[in-house]
PDB file of C-alpha atoms in Angstrom:
ATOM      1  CA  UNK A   1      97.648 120.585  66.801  1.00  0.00           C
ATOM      2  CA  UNK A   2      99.389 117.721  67.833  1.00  0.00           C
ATOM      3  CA  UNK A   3     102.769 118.716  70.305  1.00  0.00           C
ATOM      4  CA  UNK A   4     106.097 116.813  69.901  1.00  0.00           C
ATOM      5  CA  UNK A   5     108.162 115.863  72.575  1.00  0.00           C
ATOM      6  CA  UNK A   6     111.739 114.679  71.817  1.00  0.00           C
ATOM      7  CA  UNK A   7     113.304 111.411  73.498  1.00  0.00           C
ATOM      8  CA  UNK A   8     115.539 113.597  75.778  1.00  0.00           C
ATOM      9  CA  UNK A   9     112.915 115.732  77.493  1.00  0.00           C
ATOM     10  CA  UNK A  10     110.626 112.593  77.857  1.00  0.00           C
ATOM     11  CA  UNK A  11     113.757 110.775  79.387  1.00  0.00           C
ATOM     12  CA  UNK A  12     114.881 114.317  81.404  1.00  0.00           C
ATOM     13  CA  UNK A  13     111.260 113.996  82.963  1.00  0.00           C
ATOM     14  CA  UNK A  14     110.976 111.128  84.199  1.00  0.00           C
ATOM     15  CA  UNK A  15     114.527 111.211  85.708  1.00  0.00           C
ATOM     16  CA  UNK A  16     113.431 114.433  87.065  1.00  0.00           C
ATOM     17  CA  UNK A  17     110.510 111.787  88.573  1.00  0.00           C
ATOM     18  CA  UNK A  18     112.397 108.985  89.388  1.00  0.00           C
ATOM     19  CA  UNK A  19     114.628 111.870  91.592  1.00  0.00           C
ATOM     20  CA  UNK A  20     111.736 113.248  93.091  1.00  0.00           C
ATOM     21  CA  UNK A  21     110.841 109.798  94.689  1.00  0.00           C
ATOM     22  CA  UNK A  22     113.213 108.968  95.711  1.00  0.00           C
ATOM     23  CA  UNK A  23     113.881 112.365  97.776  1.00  0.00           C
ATOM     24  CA  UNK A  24     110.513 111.767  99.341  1.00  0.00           C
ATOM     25  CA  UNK A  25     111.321 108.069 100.391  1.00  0.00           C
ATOM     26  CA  UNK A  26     113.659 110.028 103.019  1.00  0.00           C
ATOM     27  CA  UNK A  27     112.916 110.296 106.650  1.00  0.00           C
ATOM     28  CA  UNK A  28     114.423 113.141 107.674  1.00  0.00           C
ATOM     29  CA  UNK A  29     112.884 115.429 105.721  1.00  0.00           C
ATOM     30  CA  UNK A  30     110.597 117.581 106.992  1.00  0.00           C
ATOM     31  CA  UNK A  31     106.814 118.672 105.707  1.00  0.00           C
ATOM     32  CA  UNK A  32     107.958 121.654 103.739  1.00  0.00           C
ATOM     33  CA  UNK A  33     110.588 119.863 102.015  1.00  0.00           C
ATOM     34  CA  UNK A  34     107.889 116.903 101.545  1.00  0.00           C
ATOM     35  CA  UNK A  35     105.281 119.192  99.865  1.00  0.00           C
ATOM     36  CA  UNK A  36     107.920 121.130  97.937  1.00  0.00           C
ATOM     37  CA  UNK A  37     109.157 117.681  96.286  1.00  0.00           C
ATOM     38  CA  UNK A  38     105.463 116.525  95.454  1.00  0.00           C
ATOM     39  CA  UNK A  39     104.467 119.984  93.931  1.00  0.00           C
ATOM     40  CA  UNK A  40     107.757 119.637  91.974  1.00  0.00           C
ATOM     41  CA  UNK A  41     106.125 116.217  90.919  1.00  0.00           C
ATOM     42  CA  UNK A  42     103.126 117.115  89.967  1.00  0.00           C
ATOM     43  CA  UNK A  43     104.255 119.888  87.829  1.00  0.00           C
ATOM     44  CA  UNK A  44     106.641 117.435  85.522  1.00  0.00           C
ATOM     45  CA  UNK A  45     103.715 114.825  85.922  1.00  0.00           C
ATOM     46  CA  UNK A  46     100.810 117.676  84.361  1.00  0.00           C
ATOM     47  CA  UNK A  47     103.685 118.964  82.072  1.00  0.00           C
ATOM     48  CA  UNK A  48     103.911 115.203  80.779  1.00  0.00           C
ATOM     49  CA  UNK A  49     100.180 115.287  80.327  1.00  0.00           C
ATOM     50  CA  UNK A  50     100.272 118.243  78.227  1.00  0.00           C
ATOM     51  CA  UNK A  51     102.549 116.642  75.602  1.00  0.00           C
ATOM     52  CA  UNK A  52     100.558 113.726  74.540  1.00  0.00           C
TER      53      UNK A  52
END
């Protein structure tokens, strides 16, 4: 069965990405708050691979 994905959740995703970056590009964060952000990455990135 083939899953559809609407234009808004694929463009709510990647902003969700494109926010995610662009937290980790900081400094001052610390290694919890690094790992945090790239867990929350990878869960939008495998959610993204479960809609093709």
């Amino acid at each position: 069965m083939e899953l559809m994905i609407s234009r808004g959740e694929l463009c709510s995703a990647l902003q969700e990405i494109d926010e995610i970056l662009a937290d980790v590009e900081q400094v001052d964060l610390d290694e919890d708050e690094q790992h945090e952000l790239l867990e929350r990455r990878a869960f939008v990135l495998r959610s993204l691979g479960q809609l093709r």
